[in-house]
Coordinates of C-alpha atoms and ligand atoms in Angstrom, one line a residue:
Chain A
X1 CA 0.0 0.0 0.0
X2 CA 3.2 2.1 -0.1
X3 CA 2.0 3.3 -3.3
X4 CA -1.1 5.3 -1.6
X5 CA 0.4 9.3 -1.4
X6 CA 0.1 9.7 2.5
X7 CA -1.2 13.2 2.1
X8 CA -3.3 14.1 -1.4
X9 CA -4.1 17.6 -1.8
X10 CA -6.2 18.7 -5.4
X11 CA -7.1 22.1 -5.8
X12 CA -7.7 23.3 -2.7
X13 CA -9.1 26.8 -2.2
X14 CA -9.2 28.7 0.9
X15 CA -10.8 32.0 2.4
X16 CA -11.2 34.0 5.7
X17 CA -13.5 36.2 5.0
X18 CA -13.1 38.6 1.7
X19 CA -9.4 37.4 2.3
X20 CA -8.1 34.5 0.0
X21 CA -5.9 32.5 1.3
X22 CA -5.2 29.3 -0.7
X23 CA -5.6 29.7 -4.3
X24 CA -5.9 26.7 -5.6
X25 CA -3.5 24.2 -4.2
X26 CA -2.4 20.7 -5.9
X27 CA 0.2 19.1 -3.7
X28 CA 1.4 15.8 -2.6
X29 CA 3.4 13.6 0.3
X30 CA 4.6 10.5 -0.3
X31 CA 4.5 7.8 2.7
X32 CA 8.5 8.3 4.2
X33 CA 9.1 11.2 2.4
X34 CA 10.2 14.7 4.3
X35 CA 8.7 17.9 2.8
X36 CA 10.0 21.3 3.5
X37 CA 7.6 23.7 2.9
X38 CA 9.1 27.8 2.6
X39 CA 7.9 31.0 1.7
X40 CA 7.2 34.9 3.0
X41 CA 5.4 35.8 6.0
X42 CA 1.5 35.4 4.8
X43 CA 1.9 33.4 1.9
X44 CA -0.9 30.3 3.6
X45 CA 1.8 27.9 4.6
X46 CA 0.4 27.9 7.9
X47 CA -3.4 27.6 6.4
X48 CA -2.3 24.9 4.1
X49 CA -0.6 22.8 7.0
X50 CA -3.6 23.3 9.1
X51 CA -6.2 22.4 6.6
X52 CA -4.3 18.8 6.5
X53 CA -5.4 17.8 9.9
X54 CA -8.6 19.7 9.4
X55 CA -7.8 22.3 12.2
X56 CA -9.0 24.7 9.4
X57 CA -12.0 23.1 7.3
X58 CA -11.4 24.1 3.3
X59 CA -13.7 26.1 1.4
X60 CA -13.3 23.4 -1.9
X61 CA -11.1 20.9 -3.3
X62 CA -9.8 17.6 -2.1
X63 CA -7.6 15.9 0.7
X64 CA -6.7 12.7 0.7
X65 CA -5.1 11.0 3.3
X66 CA -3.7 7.8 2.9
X67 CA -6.9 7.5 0.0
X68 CA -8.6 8.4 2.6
X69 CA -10.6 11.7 1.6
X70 CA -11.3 13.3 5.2
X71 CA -13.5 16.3 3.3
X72 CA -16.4 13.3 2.6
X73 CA -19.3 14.3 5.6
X74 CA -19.3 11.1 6.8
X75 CA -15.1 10.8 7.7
X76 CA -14.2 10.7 11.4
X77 CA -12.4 13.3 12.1
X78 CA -11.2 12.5 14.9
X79 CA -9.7 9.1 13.4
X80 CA -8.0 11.0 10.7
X81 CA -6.0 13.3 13.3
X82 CA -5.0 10.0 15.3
X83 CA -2.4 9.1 12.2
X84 CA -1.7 12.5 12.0
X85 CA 0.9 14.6 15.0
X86 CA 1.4 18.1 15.0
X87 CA 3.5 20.3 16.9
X88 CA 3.2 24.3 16.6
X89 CA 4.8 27.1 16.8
X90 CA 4.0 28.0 20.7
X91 CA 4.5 24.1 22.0
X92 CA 0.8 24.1 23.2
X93 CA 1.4 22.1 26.0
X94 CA -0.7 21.9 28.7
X95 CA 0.5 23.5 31.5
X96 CA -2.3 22.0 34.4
X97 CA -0.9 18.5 33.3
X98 CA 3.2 17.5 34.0
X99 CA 5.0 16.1 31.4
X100 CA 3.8 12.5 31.5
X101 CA 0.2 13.6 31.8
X102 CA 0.8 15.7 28.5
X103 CA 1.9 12.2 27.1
X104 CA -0.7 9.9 28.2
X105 CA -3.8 12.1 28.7
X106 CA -4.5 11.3 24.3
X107 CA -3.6 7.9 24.5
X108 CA -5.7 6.8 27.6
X109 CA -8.8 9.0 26.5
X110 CA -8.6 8.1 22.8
X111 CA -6.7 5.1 22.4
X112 CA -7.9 3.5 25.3
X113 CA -4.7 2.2 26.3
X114 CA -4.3 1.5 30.3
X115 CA -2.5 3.5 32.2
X116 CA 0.9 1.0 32.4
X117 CA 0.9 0.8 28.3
X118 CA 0.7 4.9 28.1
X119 CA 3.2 5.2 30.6
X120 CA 5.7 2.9 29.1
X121 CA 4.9 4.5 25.9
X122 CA 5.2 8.0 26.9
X123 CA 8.8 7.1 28.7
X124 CA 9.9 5.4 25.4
X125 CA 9.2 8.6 23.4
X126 CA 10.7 11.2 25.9
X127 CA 13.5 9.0 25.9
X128 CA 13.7 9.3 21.8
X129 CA 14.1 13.5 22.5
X130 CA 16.6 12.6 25.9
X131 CA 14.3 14.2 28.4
X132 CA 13.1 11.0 30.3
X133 CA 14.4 13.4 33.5
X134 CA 11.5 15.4 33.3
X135 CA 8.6 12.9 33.1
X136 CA 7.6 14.2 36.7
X137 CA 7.6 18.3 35.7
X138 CA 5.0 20.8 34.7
X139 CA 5.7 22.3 31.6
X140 CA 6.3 25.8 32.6
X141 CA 9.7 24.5 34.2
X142 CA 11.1 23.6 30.9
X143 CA 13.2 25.7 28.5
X144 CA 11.8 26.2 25.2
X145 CA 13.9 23.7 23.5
X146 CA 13.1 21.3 25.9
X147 CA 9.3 22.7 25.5
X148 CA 9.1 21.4 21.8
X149 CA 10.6 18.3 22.5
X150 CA 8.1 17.0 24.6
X151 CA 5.3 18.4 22.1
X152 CA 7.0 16.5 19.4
X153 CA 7.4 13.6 21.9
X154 CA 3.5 13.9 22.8
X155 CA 2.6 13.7 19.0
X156 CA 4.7 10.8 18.8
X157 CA 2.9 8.8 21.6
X158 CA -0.3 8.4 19.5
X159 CA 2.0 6.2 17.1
X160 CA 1.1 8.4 14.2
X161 CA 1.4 7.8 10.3
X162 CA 2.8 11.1 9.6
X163 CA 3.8 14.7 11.3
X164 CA 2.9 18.4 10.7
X165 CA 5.3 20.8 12.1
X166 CA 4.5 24.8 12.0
X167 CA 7.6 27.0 12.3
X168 CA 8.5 24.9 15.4
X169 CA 11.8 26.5 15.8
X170 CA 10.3 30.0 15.0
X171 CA 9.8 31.0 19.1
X172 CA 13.0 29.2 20.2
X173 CA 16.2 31.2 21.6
X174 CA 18.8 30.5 18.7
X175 CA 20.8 28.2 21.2
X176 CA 18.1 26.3 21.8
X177 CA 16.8 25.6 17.9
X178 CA 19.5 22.8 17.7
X179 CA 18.1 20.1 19.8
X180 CA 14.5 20.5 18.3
X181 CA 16.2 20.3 15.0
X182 CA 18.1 17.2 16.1
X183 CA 15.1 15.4 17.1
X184 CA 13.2 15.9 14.2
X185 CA 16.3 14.9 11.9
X186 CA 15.9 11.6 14.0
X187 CA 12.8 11.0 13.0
X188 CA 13.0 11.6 9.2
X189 CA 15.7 9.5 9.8
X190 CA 13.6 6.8 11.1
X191 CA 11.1 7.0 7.6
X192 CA 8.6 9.0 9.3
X193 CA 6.5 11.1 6.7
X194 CA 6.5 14.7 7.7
X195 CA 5.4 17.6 6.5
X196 CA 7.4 20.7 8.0
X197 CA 7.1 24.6 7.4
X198 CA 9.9 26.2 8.2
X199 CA 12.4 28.9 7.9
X200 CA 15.9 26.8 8.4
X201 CA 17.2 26.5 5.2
X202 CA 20.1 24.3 6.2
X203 CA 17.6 22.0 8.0
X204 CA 15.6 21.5 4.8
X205 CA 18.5 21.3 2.5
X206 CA 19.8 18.5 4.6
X207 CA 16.9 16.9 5.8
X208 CA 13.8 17.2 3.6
X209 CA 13.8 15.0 0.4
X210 CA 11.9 18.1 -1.7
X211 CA 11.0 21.8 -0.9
X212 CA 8.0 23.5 -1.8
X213 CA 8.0 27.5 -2.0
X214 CA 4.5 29.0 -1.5
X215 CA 4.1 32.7 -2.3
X216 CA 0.3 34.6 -2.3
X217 CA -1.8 31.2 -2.3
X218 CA -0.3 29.8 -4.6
X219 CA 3.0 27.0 -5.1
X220 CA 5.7 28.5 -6.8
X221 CA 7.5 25.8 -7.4
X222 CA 8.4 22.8 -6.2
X223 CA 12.2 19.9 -6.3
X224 CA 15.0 19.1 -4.5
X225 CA 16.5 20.9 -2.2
X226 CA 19.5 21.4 -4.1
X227 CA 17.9 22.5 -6.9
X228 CA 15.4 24.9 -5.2
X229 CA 18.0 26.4 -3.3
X230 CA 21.4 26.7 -5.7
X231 CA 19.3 27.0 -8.9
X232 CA 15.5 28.6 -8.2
X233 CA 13.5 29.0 -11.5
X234 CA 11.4 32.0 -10.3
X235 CA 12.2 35.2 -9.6
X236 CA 9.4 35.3 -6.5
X237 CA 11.6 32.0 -5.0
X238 CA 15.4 34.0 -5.9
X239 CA 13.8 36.9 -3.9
X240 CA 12.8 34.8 -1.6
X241 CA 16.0 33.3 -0.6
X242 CA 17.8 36.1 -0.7
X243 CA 16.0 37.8 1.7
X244 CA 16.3 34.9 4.2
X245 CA 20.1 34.6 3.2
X246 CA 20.1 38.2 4.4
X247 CA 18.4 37.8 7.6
X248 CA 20.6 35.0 9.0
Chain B
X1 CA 1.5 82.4 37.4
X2 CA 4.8 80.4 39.4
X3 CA 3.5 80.4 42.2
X4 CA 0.4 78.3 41.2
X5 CA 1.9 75.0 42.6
X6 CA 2.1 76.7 46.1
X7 CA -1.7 77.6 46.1
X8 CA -2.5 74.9 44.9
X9 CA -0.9 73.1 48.2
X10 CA -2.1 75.6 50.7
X11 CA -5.6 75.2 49.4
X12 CA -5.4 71.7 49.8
X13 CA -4.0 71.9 53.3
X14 CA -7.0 74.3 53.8
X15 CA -9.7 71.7 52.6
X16 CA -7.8 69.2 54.9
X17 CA -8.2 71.0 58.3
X18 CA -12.0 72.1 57.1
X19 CA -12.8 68.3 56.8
X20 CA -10.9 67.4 59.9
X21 CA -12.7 70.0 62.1
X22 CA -16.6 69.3 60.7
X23 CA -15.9 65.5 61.4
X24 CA -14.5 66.4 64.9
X25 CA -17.8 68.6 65.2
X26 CA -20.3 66.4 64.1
X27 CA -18.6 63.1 66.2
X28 CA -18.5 66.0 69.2
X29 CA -22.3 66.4 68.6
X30 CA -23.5 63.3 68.1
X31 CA -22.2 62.2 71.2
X32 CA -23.9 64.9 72.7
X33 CA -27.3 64.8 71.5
X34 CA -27.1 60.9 71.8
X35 CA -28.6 58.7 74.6
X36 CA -26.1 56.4 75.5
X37 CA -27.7 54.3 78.1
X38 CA -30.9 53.7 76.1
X39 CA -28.8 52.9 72.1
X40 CA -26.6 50.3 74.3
X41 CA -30.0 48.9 76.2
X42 CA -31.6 48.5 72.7
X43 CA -28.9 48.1 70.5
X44 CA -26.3 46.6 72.1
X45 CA -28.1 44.5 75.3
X46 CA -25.7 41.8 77.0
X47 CA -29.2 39.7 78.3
X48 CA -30.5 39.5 74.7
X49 CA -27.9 38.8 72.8
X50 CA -26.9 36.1 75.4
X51 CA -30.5 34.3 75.1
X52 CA -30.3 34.1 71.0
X53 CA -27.4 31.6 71.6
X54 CA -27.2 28.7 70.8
X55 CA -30.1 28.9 68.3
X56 CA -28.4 31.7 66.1
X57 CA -25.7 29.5 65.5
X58 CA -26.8 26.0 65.5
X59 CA -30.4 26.5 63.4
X60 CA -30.2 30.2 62.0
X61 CA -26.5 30.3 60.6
X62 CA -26.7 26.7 60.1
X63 CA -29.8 27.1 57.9
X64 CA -28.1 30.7 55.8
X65 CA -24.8 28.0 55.2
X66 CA -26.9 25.6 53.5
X67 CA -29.2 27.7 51.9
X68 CA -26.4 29.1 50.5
X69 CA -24.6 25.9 49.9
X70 CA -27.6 24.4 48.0
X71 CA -27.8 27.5 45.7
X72 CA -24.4 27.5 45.4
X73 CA -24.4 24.2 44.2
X74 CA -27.3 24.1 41.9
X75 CA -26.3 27.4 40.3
X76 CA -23.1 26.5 39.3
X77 CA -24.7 23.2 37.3
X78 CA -27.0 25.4 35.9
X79 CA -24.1 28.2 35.4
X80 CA -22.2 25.6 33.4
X81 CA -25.1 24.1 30.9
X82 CA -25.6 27.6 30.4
X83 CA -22.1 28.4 29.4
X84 CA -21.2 26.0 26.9
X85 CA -24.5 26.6 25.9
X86 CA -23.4 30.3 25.3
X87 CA -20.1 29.3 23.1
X88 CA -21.9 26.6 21.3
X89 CA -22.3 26.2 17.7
X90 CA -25.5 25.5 17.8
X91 CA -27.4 28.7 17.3
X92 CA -30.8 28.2 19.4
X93 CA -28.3 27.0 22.2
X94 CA -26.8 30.3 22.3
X95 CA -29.9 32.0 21.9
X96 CA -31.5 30.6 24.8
X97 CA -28.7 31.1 27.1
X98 CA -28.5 34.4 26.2
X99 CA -31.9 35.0 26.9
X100 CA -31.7 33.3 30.7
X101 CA -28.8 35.2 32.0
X102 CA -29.8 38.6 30.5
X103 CA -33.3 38.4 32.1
X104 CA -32.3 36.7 35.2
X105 CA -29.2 39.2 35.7
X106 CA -31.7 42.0 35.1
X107 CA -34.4 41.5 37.1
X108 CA -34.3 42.5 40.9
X109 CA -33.6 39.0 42.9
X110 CA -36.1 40.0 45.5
X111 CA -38.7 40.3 42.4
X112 CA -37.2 36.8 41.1
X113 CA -37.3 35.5 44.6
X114 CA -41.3 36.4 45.5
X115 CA -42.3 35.3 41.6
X116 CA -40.9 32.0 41.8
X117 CA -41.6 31.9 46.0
X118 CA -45.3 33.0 45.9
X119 CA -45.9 34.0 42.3
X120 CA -45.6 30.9 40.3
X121 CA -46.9 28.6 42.9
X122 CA -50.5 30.3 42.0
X123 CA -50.4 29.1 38.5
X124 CA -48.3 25.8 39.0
X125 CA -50.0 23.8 41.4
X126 CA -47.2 21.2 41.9
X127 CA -45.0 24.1 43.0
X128 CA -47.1 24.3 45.8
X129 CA -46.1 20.9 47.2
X130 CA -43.0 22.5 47.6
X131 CA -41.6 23.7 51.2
X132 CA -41.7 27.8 50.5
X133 CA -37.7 27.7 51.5
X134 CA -36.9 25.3 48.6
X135 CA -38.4 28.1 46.3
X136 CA -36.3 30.7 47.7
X137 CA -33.2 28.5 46.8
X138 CA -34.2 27.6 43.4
X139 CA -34.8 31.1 42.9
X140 CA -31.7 31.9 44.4
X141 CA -29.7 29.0 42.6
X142 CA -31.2 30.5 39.2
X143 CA -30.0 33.4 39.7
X144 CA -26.3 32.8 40.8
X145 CA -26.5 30.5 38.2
X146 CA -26.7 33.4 35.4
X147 CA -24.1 35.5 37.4
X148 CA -21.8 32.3 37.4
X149 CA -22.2 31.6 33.7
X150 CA -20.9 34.6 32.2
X151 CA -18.1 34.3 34.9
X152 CA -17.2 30.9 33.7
X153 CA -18.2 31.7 29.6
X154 CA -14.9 34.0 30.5
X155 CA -12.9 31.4 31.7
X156 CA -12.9 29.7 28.9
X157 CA -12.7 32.1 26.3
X158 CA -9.5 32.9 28.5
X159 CA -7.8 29.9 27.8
X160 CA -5.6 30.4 24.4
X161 CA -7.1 28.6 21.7
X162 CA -3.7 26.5 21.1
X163 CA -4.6 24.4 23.7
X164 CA -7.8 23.5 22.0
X165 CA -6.3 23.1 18.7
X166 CA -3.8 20.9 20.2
X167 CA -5.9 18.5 21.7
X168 CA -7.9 17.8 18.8
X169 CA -4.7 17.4 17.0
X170 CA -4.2 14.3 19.2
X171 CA -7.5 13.1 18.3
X172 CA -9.7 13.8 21.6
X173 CA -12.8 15.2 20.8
X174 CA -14.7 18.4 21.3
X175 CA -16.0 17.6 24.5
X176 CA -13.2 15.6 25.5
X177 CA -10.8 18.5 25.0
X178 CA -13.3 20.6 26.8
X179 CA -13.2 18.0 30.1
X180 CA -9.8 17.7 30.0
X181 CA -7.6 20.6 28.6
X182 CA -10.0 23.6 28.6
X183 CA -12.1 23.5 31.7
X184 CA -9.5 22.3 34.1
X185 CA -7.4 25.5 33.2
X186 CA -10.6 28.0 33.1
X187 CA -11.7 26.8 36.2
X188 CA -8.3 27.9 37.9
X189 CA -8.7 30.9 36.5
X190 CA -12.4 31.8 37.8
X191 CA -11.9 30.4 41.3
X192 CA -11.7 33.4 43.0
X193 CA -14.3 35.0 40.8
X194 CA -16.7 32.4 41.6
X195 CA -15.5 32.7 45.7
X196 CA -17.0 36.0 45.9
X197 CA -20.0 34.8 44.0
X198 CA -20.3 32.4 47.3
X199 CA -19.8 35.5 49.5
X200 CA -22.5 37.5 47.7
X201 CA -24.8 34.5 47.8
X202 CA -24.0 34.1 51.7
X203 CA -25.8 37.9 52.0
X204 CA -28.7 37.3 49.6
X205 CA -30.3 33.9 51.3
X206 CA -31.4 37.0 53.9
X207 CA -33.7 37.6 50.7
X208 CA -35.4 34.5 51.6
X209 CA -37.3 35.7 54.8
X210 CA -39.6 37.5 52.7
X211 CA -40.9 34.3 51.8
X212 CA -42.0 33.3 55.4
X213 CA -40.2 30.4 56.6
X214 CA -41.6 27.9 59.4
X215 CA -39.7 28.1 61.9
X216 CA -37.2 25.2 61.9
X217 CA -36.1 26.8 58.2
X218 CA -35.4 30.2 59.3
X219 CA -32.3 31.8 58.3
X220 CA -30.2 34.4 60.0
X221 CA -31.7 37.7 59.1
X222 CA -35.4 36.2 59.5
X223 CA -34.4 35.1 62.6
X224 CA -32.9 38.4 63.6
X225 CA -35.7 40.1 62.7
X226 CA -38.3 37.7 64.8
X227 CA -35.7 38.5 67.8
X228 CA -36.1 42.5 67.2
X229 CA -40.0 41.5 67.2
X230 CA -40.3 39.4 70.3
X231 CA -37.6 41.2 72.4
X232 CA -38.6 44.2 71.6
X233 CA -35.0 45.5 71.2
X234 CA -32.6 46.0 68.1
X235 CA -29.8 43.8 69.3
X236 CA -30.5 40.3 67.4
X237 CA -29.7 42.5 64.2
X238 CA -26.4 44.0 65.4
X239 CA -25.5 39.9 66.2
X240 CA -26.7 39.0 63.0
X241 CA -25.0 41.4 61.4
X242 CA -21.6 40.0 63.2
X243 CA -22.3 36.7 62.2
X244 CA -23.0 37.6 58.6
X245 CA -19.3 39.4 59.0
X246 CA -17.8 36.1 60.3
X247 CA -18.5 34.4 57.4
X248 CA -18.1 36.8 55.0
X249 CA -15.0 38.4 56.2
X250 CA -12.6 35.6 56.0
X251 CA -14.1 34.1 53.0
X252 CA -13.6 37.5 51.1
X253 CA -10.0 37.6 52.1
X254 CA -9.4 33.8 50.6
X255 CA -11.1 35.1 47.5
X256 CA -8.3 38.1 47.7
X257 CA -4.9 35.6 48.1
X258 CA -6.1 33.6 45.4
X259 CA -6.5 36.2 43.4
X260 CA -3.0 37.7 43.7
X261 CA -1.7 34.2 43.7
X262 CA -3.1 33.2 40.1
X263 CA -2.9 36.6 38.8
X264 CA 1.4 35.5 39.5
X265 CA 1.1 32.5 37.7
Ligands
LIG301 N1 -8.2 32.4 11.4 C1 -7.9 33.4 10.5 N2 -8.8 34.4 10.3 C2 -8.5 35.4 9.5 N3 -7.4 35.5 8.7 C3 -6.4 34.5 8.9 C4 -6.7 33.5 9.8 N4 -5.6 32.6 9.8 C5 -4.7 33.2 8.9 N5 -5.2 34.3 8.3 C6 -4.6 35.1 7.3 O1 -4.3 34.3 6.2 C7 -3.1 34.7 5.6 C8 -2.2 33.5 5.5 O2 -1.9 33.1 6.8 P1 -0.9 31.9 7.2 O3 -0.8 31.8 8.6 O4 -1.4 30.7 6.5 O5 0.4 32.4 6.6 P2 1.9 31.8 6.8 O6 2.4 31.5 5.4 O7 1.9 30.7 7.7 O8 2.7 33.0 7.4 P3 3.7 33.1 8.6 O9 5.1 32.8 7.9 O10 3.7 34.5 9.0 O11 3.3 32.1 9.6 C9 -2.5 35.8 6.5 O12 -2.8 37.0 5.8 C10 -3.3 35.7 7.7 O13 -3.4 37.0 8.3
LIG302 MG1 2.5 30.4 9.7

């Protein structure tokens, strides 16, 4: 079934209001591949990743996921966002519940797992991003870095198919964007299908198996990282890059 | 045109001693004109406030705390149907919700309390099965309850939407997220808020003697005021009054620390 595009996205059109967002989007993820999604401030990245796990409900088109299209009336919603993890920008932890809690709360509620099988699982997954040492804490202890690890470790405890990241390093102090980096380089190491908008160009040149540059709605274009980066076709993506070259 | 700032100061200092000296008059003449022996035989009498223990205590107080805590109890049910009624998608949900806590919050609770205590019992005959005091708390609990939802409709508009966003990312559903993630951190939020809701509730179960209570359902200020009527003398309201400050006091000052302390957080 490898075959099936883990995420398939046809024509997908977007609005809030008199304000259009997505302009027609035709897009795919392949199950194991690592996606790198750039472009300027605005542009519906955000909208685009957010309308995959249905966090923002389409105005028209098609998503797919794994077949699966989650825009039919009848699709679970809540099933679909199982196979799918996310982890945003601010962390969204929750900060009444420690660490563990923030692990386990999903699987026992949802998954029905007992509490020995979430516990063991959440250990195993805050183990995979080396903070086992703070299973016990609330989350307002922990240091940014250490904040989107255990988000990225709470996405993983739900055993999902894929992961959606949003600008994940975006709110971290630069010292800390390393380690949240690290673990997600581990993951895409480990075949898991992700789907990440970002602003670290090195990440996604080393990391991501194809960028995608949005600009106004729209996909500007689309390839390998070496390509998109060392040899852009558009003027928008050149512009693009340079600005970003310039900020760093 | 300089020297503004100094007149400024000496008028001030000028207003200062004129207050200082018509307070010191009018304490000066009071104390004059009053009769001392007779306001502490009437107000303040040692033999009656003696004989309205223990009964103040153990049946009157007794009866205001669980008036109260009744109320208390049904209005906050009734405040939380009523605010996730509020925020719900569903459009007559809202609609009704809106209606109850406008009308309830702006009507007079001593109207509420005689409608529902003497008034709808005329029309609805199984509300007159009901002991008269049970009206006066379900008018009461109604009431809070309106007050209470819009303080807890707050709370959870106060908790940033990320957290609901991320719960249904992990597959929980709407009202699962709302159990688990957004409630448990709006209700931290509206604890002292919903503290002084007790303490205002505390006061108005005195609202209740207007019903006409028998007498093993009297509450403090009803019993106060049979005490003023069968003593003939004004000091089972002063000791009322104290006991109504006993409980409200220290309650009022919890409400306070909590305040501060999840304001810090
Ligand atoms: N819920 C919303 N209501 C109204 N407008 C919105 C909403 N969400 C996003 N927008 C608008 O849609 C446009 C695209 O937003 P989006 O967040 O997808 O951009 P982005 O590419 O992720 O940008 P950034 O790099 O700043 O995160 C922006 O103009 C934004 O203001
Ligand atoms: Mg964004």
């Amino acid at each position: 079934m490898s075959s099936v595009p883990a995420i398939e996205i046809r024509n997908l059109f977007k609005s809030f209001g008199p304000l259009e967002v997505l302009k027609g989007i035709d897009f795919s993820v392949a199950q194991g591949e690592v996606v790198a999604v750039i472009g300027p401030s605005g542009s519906g990245k955000s909208t685009l990743l957010r309308c995959v796990n249905l966090l923002e409900t389409p105005d028209s088109g098609e998503i797919k996921i794994e077949g699966f299209n989650i825009l039919d009336p009848d699709c679970d919603v809540d099933k679909v966002r199982r196979k799918i993890g996310m982890v945003f920008q601010l962390f969204n932890l929750f900060p009444h519940l420690t660490v563990l809690e923030n692990l386990t709360i999903a699987q026992r509620k949802v998954l029905k797992r007992s509490d020995e099988e979430s516990e063991a699982v959440a250990r195993k997954n805050l183990e995979r991003v080396g903070l086992l040492n703070m299973i016990e804490r609330y989350p307002g202890l922990l240091s940014g870095g250490q904040k989107q690890r255990v988000a990225i470790a709470r996405a993983l405890s739900m055993d999902p198919d894929m992961m959606l990241f949003d600008e994940v390093t975006s709110a971290l102090d630069p010292e800390l964007v390393g380690e949240v980096l690290d673990a997600m380089r581990v993951l895409a190491d480990e075949g898991m299908t992700m789907m990440a908008v970002t602003h670290e160009m090195e990440f996604a040149r080393q990391v991501a198996d194809r960028i995608v540059f949005m600009d106004g709605g729209v996909i500007v274009e689309q390839g390998p990282p070496a390509q998109i980066i060392d040899n852009p076709q558009h003027e928008r993506t050149r512009k693009f890059l340079r600005a970003v070259a310039q900020e760093d | 045109m300089f020297s503004g700032g100094l007149a400024k100061k000496q008028r001030q200092t000028r207003i200062r001693w004129t207050i200082y000296a018509t307070s010191i008059a009018l304490i000066a003449l009071l104390a004059f004109i009053a009769d001392w022996p007779n306001l502490q035989k009437t107000l303040a009498n040692p033999d009656v406030a003696a004989s309205l223990f223990p009964d103040i205590i153990l049946l009157a107080a007794r009866n205001t705390l669980i008036f109260t805590a009744v109320g208390f109890t049904g209005g906050f049910v009734i405040a939380m149907t009523m605010a996730l009624m509020r925020i719900s998608k569903i459009r007559v949900f809202r609609i009704v919700s809106t209606v109850y806590i406008e009308v309830l919050r702006g009507l007079p609770l001593l109207l509420t309390i005689i409608l529902i205590g003497l008034g709808l019992p005329i029309g609805i005959a199984g509300f007159r099965q009901m002991p008269i005091f049970w009206r006066g708390v379900i008018a009461l609990a109604l009431v809070t309850g309106a007050y209470m939802a819009e303080t807890i409709r707050a709370g959870i508009e106060s908790v940033p939407p990320g957290q609901n966003e991320a719960g249904r990312s992990l597959g929980l559903s709407k009202s699962q997220t709302m159990r688990w993630i957004v409630l448990p951190q709006a209700l931290r939020t509206i604890i002292p808020p919903l503290t002084n809701e007790f303490v205002i509730l505390i006061k108005d179960t005195s609202l209740i003697s207007v019903l006409g209570v028998t007498a093993s359902t009297k509450e403090l200020t009803r019993f106060a005021r049979e005490g003023v009527i069968s003593n003939a003398n004004a000091t089972p309201l002063i000791v009322a009054g104290l006991v109504y400050l006993a409980l409200t006091i220290p309650l009022t000052q919890v409400a306070r620390r909590l305040e501060t302390k999840t304001g810090r957080v």
